[in-house]
mmCIF file of C-alpha atoms and ligand atoms in Angstrom:
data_model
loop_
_atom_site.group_PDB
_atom_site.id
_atom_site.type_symbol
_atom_site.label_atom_id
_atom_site.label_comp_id
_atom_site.label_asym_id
_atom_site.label_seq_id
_atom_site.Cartn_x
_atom_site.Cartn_y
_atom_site.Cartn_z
ATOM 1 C CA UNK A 583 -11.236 45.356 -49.762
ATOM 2 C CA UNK A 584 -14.311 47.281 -51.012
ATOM 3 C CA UNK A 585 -17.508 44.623 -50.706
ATOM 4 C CA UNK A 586 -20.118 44.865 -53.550
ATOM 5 C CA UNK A 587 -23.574 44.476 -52.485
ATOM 6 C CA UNK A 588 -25.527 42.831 -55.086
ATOM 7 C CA UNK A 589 -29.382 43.223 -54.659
ATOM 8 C CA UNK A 590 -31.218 40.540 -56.073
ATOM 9 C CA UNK A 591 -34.783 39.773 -54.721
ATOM 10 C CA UNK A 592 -35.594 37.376 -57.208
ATOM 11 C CA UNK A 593 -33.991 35.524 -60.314
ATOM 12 C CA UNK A 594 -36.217 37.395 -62.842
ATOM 13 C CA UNK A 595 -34.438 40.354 -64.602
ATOM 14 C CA UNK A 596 -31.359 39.894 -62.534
ATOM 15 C CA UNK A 597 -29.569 37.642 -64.448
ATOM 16 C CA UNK A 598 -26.571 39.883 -65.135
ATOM 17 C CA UNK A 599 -25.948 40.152 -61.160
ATOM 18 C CA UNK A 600 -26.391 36.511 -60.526
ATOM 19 C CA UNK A 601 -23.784 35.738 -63.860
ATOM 20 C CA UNK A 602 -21.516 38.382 -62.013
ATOM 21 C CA UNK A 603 -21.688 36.513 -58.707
ATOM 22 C CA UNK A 604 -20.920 33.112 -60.320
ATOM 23 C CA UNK A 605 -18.461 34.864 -62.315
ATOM 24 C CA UNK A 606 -16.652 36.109 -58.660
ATOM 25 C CA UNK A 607 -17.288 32.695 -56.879
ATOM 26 C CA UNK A 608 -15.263 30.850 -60.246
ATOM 27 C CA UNK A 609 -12.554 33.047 -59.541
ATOM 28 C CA UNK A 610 -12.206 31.995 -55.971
ATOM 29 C CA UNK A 611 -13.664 35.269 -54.614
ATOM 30 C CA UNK A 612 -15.985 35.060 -51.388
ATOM 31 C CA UNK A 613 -19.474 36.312 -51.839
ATOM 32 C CA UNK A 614 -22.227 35.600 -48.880
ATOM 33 C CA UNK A 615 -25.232 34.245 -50.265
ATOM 34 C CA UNK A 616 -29.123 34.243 -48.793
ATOM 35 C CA UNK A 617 -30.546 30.866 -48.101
ATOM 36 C CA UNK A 618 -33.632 30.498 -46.285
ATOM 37 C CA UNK A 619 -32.255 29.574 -43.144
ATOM 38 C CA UNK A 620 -29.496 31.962 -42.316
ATOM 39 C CA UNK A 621 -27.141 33.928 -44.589
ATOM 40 C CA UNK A 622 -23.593 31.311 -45.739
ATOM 41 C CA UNK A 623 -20.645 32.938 -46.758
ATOM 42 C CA UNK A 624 -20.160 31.651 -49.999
ATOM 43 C CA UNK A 625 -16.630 29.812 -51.553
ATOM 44 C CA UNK A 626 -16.163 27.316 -54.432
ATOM 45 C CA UNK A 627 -16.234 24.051 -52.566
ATOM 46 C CA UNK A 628 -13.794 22.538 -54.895
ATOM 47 C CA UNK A 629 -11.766 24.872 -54.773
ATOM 48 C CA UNK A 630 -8.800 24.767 -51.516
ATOM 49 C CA UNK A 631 -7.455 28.423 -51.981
ATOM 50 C CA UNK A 632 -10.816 29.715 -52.028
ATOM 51 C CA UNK A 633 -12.143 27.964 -48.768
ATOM 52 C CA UNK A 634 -9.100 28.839 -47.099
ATOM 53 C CA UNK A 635 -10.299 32.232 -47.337
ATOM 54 C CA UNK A 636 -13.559 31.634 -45.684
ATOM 55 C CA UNK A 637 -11.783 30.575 -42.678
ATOM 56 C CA UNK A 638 -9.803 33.947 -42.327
ATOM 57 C CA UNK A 639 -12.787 36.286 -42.765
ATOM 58 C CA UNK A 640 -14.611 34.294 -40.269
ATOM 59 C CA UNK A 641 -12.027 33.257 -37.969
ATOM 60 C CA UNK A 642 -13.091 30.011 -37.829
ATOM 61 C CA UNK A 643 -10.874 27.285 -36.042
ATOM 62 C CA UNK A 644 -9.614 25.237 -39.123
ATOM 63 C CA UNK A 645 -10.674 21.880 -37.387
ATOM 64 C CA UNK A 646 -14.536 22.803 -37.883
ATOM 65 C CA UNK A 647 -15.986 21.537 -41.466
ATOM 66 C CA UNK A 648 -17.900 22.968 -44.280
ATOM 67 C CA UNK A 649 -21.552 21.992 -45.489
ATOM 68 C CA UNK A 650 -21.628 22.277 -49.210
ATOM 69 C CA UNK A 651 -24.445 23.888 -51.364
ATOM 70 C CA UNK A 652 -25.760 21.766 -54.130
ATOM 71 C CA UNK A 653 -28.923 22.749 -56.970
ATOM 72 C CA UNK A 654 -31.575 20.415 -56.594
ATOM 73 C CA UNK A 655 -30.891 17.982 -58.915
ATOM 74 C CA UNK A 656 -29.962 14.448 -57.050
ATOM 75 C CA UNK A 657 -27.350 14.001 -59.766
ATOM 76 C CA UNK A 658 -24.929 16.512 -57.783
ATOM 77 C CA UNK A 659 -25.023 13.899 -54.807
ATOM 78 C CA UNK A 660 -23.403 10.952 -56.644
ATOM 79 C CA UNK A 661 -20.938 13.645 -57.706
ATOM 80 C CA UNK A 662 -19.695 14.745 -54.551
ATOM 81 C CA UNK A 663 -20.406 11.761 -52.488
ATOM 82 C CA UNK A 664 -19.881 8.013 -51.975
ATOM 83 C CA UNK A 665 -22.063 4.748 -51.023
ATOM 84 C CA UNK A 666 -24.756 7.033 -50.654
ATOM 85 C CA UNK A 667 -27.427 4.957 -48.556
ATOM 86 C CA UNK A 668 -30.677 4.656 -50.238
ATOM 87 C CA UNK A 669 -32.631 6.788 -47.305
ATOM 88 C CA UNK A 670 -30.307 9.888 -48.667
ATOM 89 C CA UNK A 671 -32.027 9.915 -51.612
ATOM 90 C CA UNK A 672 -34.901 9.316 -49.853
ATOM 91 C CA UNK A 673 -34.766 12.318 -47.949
ATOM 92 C CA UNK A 674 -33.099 14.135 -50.823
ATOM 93 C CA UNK A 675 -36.303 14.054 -52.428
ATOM 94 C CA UNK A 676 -38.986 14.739 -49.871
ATOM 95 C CA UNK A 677 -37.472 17.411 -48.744
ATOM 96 C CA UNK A 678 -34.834 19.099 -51.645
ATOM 97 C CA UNK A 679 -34.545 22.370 -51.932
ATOM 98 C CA UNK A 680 -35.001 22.606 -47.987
ATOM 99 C CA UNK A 681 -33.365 22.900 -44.353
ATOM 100 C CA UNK A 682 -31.456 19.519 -43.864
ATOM 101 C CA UNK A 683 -27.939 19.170 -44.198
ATOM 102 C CA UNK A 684 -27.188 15.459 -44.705
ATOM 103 C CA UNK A 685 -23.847 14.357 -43.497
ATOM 104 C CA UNK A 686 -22.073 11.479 -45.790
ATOM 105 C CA UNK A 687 -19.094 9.829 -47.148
ATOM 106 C CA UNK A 688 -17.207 12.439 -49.196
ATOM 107 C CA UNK A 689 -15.704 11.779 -53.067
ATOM 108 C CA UNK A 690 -11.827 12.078 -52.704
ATOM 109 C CA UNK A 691 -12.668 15.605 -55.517
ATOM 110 C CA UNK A 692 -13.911 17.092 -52.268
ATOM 111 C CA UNK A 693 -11.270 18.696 -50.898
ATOM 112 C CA UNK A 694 -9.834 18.445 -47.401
ATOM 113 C CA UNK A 695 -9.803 21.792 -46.434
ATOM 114 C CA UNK A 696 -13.820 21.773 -47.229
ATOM 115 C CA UNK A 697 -13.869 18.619 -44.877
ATOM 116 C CA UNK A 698 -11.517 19.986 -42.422
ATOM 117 C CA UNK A 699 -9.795 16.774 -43.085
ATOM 118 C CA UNK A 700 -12.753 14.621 -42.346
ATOM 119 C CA UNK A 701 -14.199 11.729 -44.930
ATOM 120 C CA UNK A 702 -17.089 12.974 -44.751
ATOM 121 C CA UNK A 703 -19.679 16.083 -46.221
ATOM 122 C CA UNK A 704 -21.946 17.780 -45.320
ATOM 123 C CA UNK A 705 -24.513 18.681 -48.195
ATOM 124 C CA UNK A 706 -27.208 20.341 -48.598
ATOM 125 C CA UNK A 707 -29.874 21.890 -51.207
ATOM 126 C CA UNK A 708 -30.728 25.718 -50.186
ATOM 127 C CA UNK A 709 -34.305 26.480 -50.844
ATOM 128 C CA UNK A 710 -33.670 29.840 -52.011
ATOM 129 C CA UNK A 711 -34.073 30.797 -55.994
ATOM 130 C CA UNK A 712 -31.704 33.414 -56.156
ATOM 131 C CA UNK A 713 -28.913 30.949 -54.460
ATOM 132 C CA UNK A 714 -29.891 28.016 -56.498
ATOM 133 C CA UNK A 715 -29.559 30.348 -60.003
ATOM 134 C CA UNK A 716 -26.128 31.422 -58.641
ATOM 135 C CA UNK A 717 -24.765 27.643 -57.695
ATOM 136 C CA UNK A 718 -25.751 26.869 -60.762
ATOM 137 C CA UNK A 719 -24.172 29.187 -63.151
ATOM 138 C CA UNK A 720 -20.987 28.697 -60.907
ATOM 139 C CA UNK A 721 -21.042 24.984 -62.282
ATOM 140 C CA UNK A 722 -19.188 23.626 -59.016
ATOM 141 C CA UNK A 723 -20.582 23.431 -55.380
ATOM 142 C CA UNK A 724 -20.731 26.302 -52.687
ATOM 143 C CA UNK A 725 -19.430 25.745 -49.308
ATOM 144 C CA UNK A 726 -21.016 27.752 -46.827
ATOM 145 C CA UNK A 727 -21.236 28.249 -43.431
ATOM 146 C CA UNK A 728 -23.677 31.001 -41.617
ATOM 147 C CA UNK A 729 -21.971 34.540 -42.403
ATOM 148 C CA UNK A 730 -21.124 35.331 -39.007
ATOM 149 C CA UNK A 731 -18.049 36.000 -37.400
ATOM 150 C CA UNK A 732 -16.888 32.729 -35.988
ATOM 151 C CA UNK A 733 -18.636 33.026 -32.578
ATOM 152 C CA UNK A 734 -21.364 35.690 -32.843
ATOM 153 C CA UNK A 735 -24.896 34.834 -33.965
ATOM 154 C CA UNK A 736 -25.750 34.221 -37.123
ATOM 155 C CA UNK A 737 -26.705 36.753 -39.514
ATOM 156 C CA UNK A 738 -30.229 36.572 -41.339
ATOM 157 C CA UNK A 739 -30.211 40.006 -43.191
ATOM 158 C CA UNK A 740 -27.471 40.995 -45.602
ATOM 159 C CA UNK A 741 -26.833 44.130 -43.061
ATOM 160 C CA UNK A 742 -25.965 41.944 -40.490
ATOM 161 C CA UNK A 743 -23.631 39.937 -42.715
ATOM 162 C CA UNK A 744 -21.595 43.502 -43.805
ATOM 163 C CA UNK A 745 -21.639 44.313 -39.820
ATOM 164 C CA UNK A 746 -19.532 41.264 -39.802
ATOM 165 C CA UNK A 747 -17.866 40.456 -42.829
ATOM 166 C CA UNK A 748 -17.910 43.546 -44.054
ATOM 167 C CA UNK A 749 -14.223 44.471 -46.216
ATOM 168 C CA UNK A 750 -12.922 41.448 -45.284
ATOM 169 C CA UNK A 751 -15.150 39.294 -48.966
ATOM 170 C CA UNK A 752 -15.786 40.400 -52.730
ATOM 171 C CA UNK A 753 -19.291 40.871 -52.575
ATOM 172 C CA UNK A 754 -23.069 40.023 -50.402
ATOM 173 C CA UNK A 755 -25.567 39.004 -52.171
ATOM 174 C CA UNK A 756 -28.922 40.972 -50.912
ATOM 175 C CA UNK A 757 -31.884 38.173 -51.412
ATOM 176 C CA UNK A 758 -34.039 39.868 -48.337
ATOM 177 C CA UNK A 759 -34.252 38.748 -45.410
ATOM 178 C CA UNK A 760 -34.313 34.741 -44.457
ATOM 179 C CA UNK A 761 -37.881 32.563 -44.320
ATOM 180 C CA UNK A 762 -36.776 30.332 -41.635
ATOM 181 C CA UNK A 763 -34.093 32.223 -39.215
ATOM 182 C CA UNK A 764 -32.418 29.193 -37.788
ATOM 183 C CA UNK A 765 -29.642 26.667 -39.829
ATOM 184 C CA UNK A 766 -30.394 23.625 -41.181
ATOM 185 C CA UNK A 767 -31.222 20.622 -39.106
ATOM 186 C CA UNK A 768 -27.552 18.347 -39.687
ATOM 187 C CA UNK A 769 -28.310 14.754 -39.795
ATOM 188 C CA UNK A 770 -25.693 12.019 -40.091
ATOM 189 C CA UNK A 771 -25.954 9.060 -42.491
ATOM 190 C CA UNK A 772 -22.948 6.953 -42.406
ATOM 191 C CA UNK A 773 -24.265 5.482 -38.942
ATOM 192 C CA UNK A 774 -27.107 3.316 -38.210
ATOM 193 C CA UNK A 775 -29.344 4.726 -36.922
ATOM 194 C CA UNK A 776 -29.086 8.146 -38.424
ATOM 195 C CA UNK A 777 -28.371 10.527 -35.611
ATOM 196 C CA UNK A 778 -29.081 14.014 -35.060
ATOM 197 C CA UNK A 779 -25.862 16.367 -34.873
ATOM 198 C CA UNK A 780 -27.738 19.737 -34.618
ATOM 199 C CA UNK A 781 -31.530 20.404 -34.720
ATOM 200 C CA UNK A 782 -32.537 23.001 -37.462
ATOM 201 C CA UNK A 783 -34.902 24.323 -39.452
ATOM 202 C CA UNK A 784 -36.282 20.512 -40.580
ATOM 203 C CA UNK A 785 -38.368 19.821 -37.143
ATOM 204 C CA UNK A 786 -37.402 16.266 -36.010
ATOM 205 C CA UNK A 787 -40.454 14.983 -36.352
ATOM 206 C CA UNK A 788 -40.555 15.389 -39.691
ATOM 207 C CA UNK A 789 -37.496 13.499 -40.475
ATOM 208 C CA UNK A 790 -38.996 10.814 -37.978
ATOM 209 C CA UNK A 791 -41.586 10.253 -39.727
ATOM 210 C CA UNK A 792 -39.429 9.320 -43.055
ATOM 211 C CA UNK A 793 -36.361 7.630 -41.400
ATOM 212 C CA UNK A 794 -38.559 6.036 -37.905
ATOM 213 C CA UNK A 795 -35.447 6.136 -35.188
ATOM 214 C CA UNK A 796 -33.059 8.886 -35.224
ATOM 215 C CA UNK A 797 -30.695 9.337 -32.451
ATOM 216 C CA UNK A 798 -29.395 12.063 -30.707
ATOM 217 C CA UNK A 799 -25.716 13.414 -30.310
ATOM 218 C CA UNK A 800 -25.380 14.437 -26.703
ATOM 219 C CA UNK A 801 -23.960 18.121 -28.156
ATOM 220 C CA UNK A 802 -27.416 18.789 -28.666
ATOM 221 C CA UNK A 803 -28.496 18.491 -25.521
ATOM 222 C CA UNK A 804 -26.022 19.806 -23.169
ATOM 223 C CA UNK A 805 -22.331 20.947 -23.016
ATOM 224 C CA UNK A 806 -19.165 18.972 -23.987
ATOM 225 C CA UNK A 807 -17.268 18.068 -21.450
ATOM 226 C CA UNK A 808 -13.305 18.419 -21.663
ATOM 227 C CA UNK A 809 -11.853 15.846 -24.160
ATOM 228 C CA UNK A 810 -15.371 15.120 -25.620
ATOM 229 C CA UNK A 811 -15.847 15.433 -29.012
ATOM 230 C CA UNK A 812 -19.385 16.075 -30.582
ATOM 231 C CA UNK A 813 -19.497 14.712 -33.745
ATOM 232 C CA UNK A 814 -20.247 18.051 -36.073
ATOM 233 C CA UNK A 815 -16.674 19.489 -34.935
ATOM 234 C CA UNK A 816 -18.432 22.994 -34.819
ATOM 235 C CA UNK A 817 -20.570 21.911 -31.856
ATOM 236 C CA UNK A 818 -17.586 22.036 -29.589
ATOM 237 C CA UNK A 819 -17.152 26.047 -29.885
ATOM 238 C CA UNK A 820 -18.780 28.399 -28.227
ATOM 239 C CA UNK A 821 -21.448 29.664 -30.061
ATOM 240 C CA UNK A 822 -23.987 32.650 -30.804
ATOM 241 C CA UNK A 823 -23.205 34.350 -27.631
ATOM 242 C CA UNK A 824 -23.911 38.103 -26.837
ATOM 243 C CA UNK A 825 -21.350 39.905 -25.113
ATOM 244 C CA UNK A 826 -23.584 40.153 -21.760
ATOM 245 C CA UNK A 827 -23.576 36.032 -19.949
ATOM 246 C CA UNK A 828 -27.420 34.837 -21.055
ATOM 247 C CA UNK A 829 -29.330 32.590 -18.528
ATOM 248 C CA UNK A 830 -32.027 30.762 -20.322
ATOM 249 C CA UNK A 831 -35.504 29.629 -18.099
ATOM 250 C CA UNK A 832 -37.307 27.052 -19.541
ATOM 251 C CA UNK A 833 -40.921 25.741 -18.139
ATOM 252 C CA UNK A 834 -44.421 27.085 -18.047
ATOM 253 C CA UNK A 835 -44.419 31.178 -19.725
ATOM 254 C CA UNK A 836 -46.160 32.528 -16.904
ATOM 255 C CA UNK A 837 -43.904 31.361 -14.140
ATOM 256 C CA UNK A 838 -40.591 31.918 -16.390
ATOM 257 C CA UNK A 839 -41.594 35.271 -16.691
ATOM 258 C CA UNK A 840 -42.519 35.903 -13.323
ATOM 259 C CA UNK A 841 -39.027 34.345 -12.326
ATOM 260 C CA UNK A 842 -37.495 36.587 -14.999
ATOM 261 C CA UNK A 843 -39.071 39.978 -13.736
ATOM 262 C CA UNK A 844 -38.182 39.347 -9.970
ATOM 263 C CA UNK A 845 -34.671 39.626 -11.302
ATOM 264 C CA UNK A 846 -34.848 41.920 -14.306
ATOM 265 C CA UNK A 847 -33.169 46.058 -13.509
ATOM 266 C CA UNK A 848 -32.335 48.417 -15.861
ATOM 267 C CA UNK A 849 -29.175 47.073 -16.506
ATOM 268 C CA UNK A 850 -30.669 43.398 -17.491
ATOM 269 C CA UNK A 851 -31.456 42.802 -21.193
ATOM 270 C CA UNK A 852 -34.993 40.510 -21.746
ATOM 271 C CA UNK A 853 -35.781 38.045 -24.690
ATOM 272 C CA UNK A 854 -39.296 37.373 -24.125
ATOM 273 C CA UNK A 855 -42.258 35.850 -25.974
ATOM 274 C CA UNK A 856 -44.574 38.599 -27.287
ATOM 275 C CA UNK A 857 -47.336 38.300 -24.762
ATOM 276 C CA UNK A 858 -45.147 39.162 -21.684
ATOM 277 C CA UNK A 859 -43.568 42.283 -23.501
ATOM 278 C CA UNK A 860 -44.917 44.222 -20.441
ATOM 279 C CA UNK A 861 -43.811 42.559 -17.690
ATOM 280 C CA UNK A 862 -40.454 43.754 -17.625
ATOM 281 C CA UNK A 863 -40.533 48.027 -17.344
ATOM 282 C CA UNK A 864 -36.988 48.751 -16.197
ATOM 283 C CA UNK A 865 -35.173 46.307 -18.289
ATOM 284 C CA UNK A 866 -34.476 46.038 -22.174
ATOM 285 C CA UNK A 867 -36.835 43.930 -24.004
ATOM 286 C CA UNK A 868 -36.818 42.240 -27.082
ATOM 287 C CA UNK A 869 -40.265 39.731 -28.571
ATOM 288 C CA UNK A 870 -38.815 36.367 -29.797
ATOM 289 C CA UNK A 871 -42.893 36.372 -31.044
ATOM 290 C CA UNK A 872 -45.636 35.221 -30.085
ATOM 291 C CA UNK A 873 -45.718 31.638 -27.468
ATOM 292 C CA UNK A 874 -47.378 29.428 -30.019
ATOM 293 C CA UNK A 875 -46.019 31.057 -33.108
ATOM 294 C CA UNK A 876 -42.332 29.486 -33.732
ATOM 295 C CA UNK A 877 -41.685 29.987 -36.982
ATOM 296 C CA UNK A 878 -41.785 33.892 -35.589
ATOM 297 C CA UNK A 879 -39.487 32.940 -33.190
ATOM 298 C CA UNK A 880 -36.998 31.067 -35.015
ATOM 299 C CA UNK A 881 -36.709 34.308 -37.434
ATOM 300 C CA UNK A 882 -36.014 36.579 -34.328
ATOM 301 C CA UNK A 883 -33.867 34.396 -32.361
ATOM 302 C CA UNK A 884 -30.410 35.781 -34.056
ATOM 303 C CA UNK A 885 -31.240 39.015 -34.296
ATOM 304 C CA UNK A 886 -32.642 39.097 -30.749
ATOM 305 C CA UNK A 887 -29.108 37.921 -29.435
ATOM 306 C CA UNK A 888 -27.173 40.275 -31.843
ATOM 307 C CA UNK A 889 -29.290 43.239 -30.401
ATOM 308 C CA UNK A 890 -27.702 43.445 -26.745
ATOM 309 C CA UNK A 891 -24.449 44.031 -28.099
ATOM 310 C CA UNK A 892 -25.778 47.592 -29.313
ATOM 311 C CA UNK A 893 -26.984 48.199 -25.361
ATOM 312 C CA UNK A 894 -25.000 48.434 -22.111
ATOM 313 C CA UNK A 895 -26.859 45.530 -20.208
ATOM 314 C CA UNK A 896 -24.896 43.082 -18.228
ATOM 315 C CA UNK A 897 -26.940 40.080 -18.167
ATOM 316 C CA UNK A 898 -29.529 38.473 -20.014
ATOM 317 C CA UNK A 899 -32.504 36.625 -19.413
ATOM 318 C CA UNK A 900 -34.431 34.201 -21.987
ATOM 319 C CA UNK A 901 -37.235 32.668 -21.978
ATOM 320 C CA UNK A 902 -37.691 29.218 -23.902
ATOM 321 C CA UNK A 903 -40.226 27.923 -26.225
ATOM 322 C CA UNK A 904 -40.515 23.738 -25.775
ATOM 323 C CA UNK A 905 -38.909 21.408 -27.492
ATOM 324 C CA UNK A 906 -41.487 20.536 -30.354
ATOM 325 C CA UNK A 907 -41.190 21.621 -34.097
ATOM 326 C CA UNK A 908 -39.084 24.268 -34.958
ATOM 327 C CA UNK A 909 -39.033 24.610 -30.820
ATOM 328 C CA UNK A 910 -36.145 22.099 -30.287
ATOM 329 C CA UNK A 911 -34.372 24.314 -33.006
ATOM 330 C CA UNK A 912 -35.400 27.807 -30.944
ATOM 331 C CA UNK A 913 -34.326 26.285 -27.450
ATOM 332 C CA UNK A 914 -30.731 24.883 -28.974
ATOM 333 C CA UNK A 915 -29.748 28.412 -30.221
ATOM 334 C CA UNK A 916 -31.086 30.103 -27.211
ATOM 335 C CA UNK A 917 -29.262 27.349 -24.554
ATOM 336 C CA UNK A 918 -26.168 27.522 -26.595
ATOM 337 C CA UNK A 919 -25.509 31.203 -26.192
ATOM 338 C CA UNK A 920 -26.346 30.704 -22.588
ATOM 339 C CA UNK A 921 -23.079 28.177 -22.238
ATOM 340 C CA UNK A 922 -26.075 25.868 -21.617
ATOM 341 C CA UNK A 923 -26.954 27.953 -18.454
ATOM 342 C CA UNK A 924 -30.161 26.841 -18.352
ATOM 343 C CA UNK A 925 -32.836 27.349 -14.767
ATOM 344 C CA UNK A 926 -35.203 24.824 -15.240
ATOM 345 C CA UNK A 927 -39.147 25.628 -13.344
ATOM 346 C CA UNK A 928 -41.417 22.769 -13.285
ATOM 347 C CA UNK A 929 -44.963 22.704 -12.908
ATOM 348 C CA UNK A 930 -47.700 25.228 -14.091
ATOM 349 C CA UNK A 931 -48.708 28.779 -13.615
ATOM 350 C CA UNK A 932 -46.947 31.235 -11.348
HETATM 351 O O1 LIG B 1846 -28.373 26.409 -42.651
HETATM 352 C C1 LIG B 1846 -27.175 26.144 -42.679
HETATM 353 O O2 LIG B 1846 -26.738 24.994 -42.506
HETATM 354 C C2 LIG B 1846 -26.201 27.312 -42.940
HETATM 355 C C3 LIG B 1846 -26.496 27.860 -44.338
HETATM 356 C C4 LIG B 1846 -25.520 28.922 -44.757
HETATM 357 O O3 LIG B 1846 -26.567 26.816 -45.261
HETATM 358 N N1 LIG B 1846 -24.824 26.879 -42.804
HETATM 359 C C5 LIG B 1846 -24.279 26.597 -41.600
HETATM 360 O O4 LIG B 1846 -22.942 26.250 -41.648
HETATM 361 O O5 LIG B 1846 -24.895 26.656 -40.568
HETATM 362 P P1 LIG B 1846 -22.010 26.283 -40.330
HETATM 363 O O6 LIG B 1846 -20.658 26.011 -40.852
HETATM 364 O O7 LIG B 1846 -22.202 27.538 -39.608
HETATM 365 O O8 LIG B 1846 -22.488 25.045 -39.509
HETATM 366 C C6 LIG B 1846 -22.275 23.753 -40.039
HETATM 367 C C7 LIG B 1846 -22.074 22.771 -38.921
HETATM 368 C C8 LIG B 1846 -20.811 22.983 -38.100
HETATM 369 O O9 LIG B 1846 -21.123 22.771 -36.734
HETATM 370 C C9 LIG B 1846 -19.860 21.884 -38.597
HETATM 371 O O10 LIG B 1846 -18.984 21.446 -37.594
HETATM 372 C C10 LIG B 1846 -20.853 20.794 -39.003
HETATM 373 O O11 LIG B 1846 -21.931 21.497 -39.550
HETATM 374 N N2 LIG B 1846 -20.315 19.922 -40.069
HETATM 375 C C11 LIG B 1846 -19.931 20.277 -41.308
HETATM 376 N N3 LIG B 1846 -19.444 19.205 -41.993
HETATM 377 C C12 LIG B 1846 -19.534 18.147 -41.166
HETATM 378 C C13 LIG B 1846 -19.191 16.765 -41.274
HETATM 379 N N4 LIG B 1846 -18.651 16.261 -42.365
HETATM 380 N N5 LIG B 1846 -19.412 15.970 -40.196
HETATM 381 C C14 LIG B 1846 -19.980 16.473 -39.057
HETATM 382 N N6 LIG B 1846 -20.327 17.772 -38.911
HETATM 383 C C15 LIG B 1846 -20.105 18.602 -39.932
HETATM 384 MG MG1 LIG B 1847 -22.410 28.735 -37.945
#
């Protein structure tokens, strides 16, 4: 299959090309779509045949749900969801269009193949104009999960996207590349209290500050065991992972880097913050940005991991922002393609 790429940097003037992709999404096509968190590849949600196909081009496990893609306008909530607890509307509109994926009871019109069989939905309102204009004229919601090749890292430029998905769907949607860099932050609302299933591009400290106590599913935090099961199915797989084994070192920049270059030859591959760029002569480096900036580092953390696989090295060293804002987000993506190999250096300074 030949795959159309659409440019559309903004809504203005291209309203031929976004009618065209609604047009292709109403017919049950696949088109990837821009959001400001990573790219989704794009299927009518209602629409079983059509999500099938989403699994195929990805080749993702069947078990592992959808999140759909809804305008923002509350009024598509009700629609595909149930006993919708007043905090989701709450939430829905502080922080509509935006990164949080809300996980609740689904309407029986959402079908199981969206669900993977589950009751529940995931749903959430992308913050991305183009996206929004093209949901919209579609007239039903767009499931979507990240672009990628089941597996790989997710893609946050539409070249990335065709690297993987490439022949295989109708048409990408160019929209530039994505503001934020990491997926949404999933939070689940049918239990008390709301717990966090994967941290995103919403910092948890913003949703604190709304909901008060939100726990934490231990697939955040470290590895499922055999015959666990995380509660976002997708948690379970192994995830964003370079072809070269990635160690992650977490602790004070100036000893993880130290750590890092007594180990680094020209065969090791580097993701470093910006400041230590020089540290590591024989090896190849990557910036995840700057050590306080991590908005700069959640927008380089996919494409950082994607790069290796262009270069011969055989391992791969990380180092880790901490865990606040956008951080815990940074750290999660970063442990996970690391298999949660994580060295750990306490204290301060070399
Ligand atoms: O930012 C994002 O969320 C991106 C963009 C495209 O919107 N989408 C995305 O989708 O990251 P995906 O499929 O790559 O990740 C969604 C995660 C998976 O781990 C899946 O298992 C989980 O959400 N999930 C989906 N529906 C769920 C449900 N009903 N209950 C629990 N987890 C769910
Ligand atoms: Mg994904």
């Amino acid at each position: 299959m030949k795959t159309e790429l659409l440019t559309i940097p903004c809504v203005a003037g291209h309203e031929e090309e976004i009618a065209h992709a609604a047009a292709l999404l109403r017919e049950g096509a696949l088109v990837a779509l821009p959001t400001e968190t990573v790219y989704g590849l794009g299927a009518d949600a209602l629409n079983g045949a059509a999500v099938a196909g989403i699994y195929e081009a990805k080749g993702r496990p069947s078990d592992n749900p959808l999140i759909i893609h809804v305008p923002n306008d509350l009024s598509w909530l009700s629609r595909y969801c149930r006993d919708v607890p007043e905090l989701a509307w709450r939430l829905a509109e502080r922080f509509w269009p935006g990164p949080l994926t809300m996980i609740l009871r689904r309407d029986p019109c959402v079908p199981d193949r969206t669900t993977g069989g589950l009751d529940t939905v995931g749903v959430r309102c992308p913050d991305h104009p183009v996206t929004e204009a093209i949901i919209r004229a579609a007239g039903h919601p767009i499931a979507a999960p990240s672009a990628n090749t089941s597996g790989r890292p997710s893609c946050t430029t539409a070249a990335e996207v065709l690297e993987d998905v490439g022949g295989k769907i109708a048409a990408v949607v160019d929209g530039g590349p994505c503001a934020v860099g990491v997926e949404s932050t999933i939070l689940d609302l049918t239990v008390t209290p709301p717990r966090l299933l994967r941290p995103g591009g919403m910092p948890l400290e913003d949703l604190r500050a709304v909901c008060g106590e939100i726990d934490l599913d231990p697939a955040v935090l470290r590895l499922m065991g055999e015959g666990e099961r995380p509660r976002a199915p997708g948690m379970k797989y192994r995830h964003y992972a370079p072809h070269a084994p990635v160690t992650v070192v977490t602790g004070d920049p100036d000893r993880t880097a130290a750590y890092i270059a007594a180990r680094a030859d020209g065969k090791t591959g580097v993701i470093c913050f910006e400041e230590y760029r020089e540290r590591f002569p024989w090896s190849v480096v990557v910036s995840l940005g700057p050590v306080s900036d991590k908005g700069e580092q959640a927008r380089h953390v996919f494409s950082d991991l994607r790069f290796f696989d262009q270069t011969g090295v055989q391992q791969i060293f990380a180092q880790c922002p901490d865990p606040d804002g956008l951080g815990f987000a940074v750290a999660n993506r970063l442990k996970k393609a690391a298999g949660f190999h994580v060295i750990e250096l306490e204290g301060e300074g070399p």
